[in-house]
Amino acid sequence: MASLTTLCYIEKDGKYLMLHRTVKKNDVNKDKWIGVGGHFEADESPEECLLREVKEETGYTLTSWSFRGLVTFVSGGGVTEYMALYTADGFTGAPTRCAEGELEWVDKKELLSLNLWEGDKIFLRLLDERTSFFSLKLVYDGGNTLVRADLDGKQLPL
């Protein structure tokens, strides 16, 4: 089974807007810190999903964003997620409460100290180090352990 999602890291003053997932029960991201985004709805393009999800989760309307990479998550048990990864540096509107957790601006230098997925640490570093588009495949053992990562078709050391 495959799913399509978007994820966005909104940037302001050297910080990313991070979502601490604390609310939903049976949440695969429970207690993790992630960007904002979610699953495509019927007939949506990646950009339509991005804009809708950011508005729903933050109250912001994006005015400037970049498609940075495609991340393939293989979670085990036949579950694969294809995620369009974005960064954004322009937005309007006022922040709202998020139904999925707490939103917080976090200094980019402090991101790796948060409770993140191991694969998220890889693509957050790539967002910081690279300006070119990338494809990242992350393979998990069916749980929380990352067992393989391939960047642009080449295996990375873990």
Short mmCIF file of C-alpha atoms in Angstrom, two decimals:
data_model
loop_
_atom_site.label_atom_id
_atom_site.label_comp_id
_atom_site.label_asym_id
_atom_site.label_seq_id
_atom_site.Cartn_x
_atom_site.Cartn_y
_atom_site.Cartn_z
CA MET A 1 0.00 0.00 0.00
CA ALA A 2 1.35 3.44 -0.94
CA SER A 3 0.40 6.89 0.26
CA LEU A 4 1.25 10.38 -0.99
CA THR A 5 2.08 13.19 1.43
CA THR A 6 3.70 16.60 1.67
CA LEU A 7 5.94 17.99 4.39
CA CYS A 8 7.05 21.59 4.73
CA TYR A 9 9.62 23.35 6.87
CA ILE A 10 8.61 27.01 7.14
CA GLU A 11 11.62 29.21 7.84
CA LYS A 12 11.85 32.58 9.61
CA ASP A 13 14.86 34.25 11.25
CA GLY A 14 17.03 31.09 11.16
CA LYS A 15 14.26 28.95 12.66
CA TYR A 16 11.88 26.31 11.35
CA LEU A 17 8.27 26.03 12.45
CA MET A 18 8.11 22.58 14.02
CA LEU A 19 5.10 20.53 15.09
CA HIS A 20 5.44 18.49 18.28
CA ARG A 21 2.96 15.64 17.68
CA THR A 22 1.31 15.09 21.06
CA VAL A 23 -2.45 14.99 20.49
CA LYS A 24 -3.63 12.18 18.23
CA LYS A 25 -3.98 8.67 19.65
CA ASN A 26 -2.33 5.83 17.71
CA ASP A 27 -0.19 8.39 15.87
CA VAL A 28 2.91 6.95 14.17
CA ASN A 29 4.54 10.34 14.89
CA LYS A 30 3.48 10.46 18.57
CA ASP A 31 5.90 12.63 20.57
CA LYS A 32 8.09 13.29 17.50
CA TRP A 33 8.90 16.74 16.12
CA ILE A 34 8.15 17.14 12.41
CA GLY A 35 7.38 19.84 9.86
CA VAL A 36 3.81 20.55 8.78
CA GLY A 37 1.96 18.69 6.07
CA GLY A 38 -0.16 15.65 5.44
CA HIS A 39 -1.88 13.33 3.02
CA PHE A 40 -3.09 14.24 -0.44
CA GLU A 41 -6.83 14.50 -0.97
CA ALA A 42 -8.47 13.27 -4.17
CA ASP A 43 -7.21 14.98 -7.33
CA GLU A 44 -4.79 17.30 -5.48
CA SER A 45 -1.41 18.28 -6.89
CA PRO A 46 1.54 18.35 -4.48
CA GLU A 47 1.30 22.16 -4.31
CA GLU A 48 -2.43 22.10 -3.58
CA CYS A 49 -1.85 19.58 -0.78
CA LEU A 50 1.03 21.66 0.59
CA LEU A 51 -0.97 24.88 0.67
CA ARG A 52 -4.07 23.25 2.17
CA GLU A 53 -2.17 21.34 4.86
CA VAL A 54 -0.07 24.34 5.90
CA LYS A 55 -3.21 26.50 6.16
CA GLU A 56 -5.09 23.83 8.17
CA GLU A 57 -2.23 23.16 10.59
CA THR A 58 -0.80 26.65 11.07
CA GLY A 59 -3.26 29.29 9.83
CA TYR A 60 -0.59 30.58 7.43
CA THR A 61 -0.96 31.03 3.68
CA LEU A 62 2.35 30.33 1.93
CA THR A 63 3.54 32.97 -0.53
CA SER A 64 7.01 31.56 -1.32
CA TRP A 65 8.07 27.91 -1.28
CA SER A 66 10.49 25.48 -2.96
CA PHE A 67 10.10 21.79 -3.81
CA ARG A 68 13.34 20.42 -2.35
CA GLY A 69 13.12 16.67 -2.57
CA LEU A 70 11.22 13.44 -2.84
CA VAL A 71 11.45 11.15 0.17
CA THR A 72 10.41 7.50 -0.09
CA PHE A 73 9.63 5.90 3.27
CA VAL A 74 9.52 2.11 3.37
CA SER A 75 8.04 1.24 6.75
CA GLY A 76 7.76 -2.53 6.47
CA GLY A 77 4.69 -4.69 6.08
CA GLY A 78 4.12 -3.41 2.54
CA VAL A 79 3.64 0.23 3.60
CA THR A 80 5.38 2.86 1.47
CA GLU A 81 4.95 6.62 1.63
CA TYR A 82 6.09 9.05 -1.05
CA MET A 83 6.59 12.48 0.46
CA ALA A 84 7.08 15.75 -1.43
CA LEU A 85 9.45 17.78 0.75
CA TYR A 86 9.26 21.58 0.73
CA THR A 87 10.77 24.57 2.44
CA ALA A 88 8.99 27.92 2.59
CA ASP A 89 10.25 31.38 3.42
CA GLY A 90 7.19 33.52 2.77
CA PHE A 91 3.77 33.45 4.39
CA THR A 92 0.91 35.65 5.49
CA GLY A 93 -1.80 35.29 8.10
CA ALA A 94 -2.01 34.73 11.82
CA PRO A 95 -1.04 31.50 13.59
CA THR A 96 -3.80 29.20 14.82
CA ARG A 97 -3.86 26.25 17.20
CA CYS A 98 -2.97 22.95 15.59
CA ALA A 99 -5.23 19.97 16.26
CA GLU A 100 -2.25 17.58 16.02
CA GLY A 101 0.10 19.11 18.58
CA GLU A 102 2.04 22.22 19.51
CA LEU A 103 3.71 24.48 16.96
CA GLU A 104 7.02 26.07 17.93
CA TRP A 105 9.72 28.06 16.12
CA VAL A 106 12.98 26.15 16.67
CA ASP A 107 16.46 27.41 15.84
CA LYS A 108 17.84 25.30 12.98
CA LYS A 109 21.02 24.68 15.03
CA GLU A 110 18.91 22.96 17.72
CA LEU A 111 16.83 20.70 15.45
CA LEU A 112 18.97 17.58 15.82
CA SER A 113 18.56 17.68 19.61
CA LEU A 114 14.78 17.17 19.26
CA ASN A 115 12.98 13.81 19.27
CA LEU A 116 13.16 13.24 15.49
CA TRP A 117 12.96 10.20 13.25
CA GLU A 118 16.48 9.10 12.23
CA GLY A 119 15.58 9.60 8.57
CA ASP A 120 14.32 13.13 9.28
CA LYS A 121 17.77 13.99 10.61
CA ILE A 122 19.21 13.01 7.22
CA PHE A 123 16.87 15.15 5.14
CA LEU A 124 17.10 18.09 7.54
CA ARG A 125 20.88 18.03 7.03
CA LEU A 126 20.33 17.85 3.26
CA LEU A 127 18.01 20.87 3.40
CA ASP A 128 20.80 22.77 5.15
CA GLU A 129 23.69 21.55 2.98
CA ARG A 130 22.21 21.32 -0.52
CA THR A 131 20.35 23.64 -2.80
CA SER A 132 19.77 21.01 -5.49
CA PHE A 133 16.76 18.69 -5.60
CA PHE A 134 17.34 15.26 -4.06
CA SER A 135 15.71 11.85 -3.84
CA LEU A 136 16.05 10.07 -0.52
CA LYS A 137 14.86 6.54 0.24
CA LEU A 138 14.53 5.60 3.91
CA VAL A 139 13.91 1.99 4.92
CA TYR A 140 12.70 1.18 8.43
CA ASP A 141 12.45 -2.23 10.10
CA GLY A 142 8.69 -2.00 10.63
CA GLY A 143 9.29 0.03 13.78
CA ASN A 144 11.50 2.94 14.76
CA THR A 145 14.84 1.65 13.46
CA LEU A 146 16.27 3.00 10.22
CA VAL A 147 18.02 0.12 8.41
CA ARG A 148 18.94 1.73 5.08
CA ALA A 149 19.15 5.13 3.44
CA ASP A 150 19.82 5.83 -0.24
CA LEU A 151 20.51 9.33 -1.55
CA ASP A 152 20.00 9.85 -5.27
CA GLY A 153 20.21 6.08 -5.78
CA LYS A 154 23.40 5.52 -3.76
CA GLN A 155 23.47 3.91 -0.33
CA LEU A 156 24.49 6.13 2.57
CA PRO A 157 26.39 4.87 5.60
CA LEU A 158 24.21 4.76 8.72
#
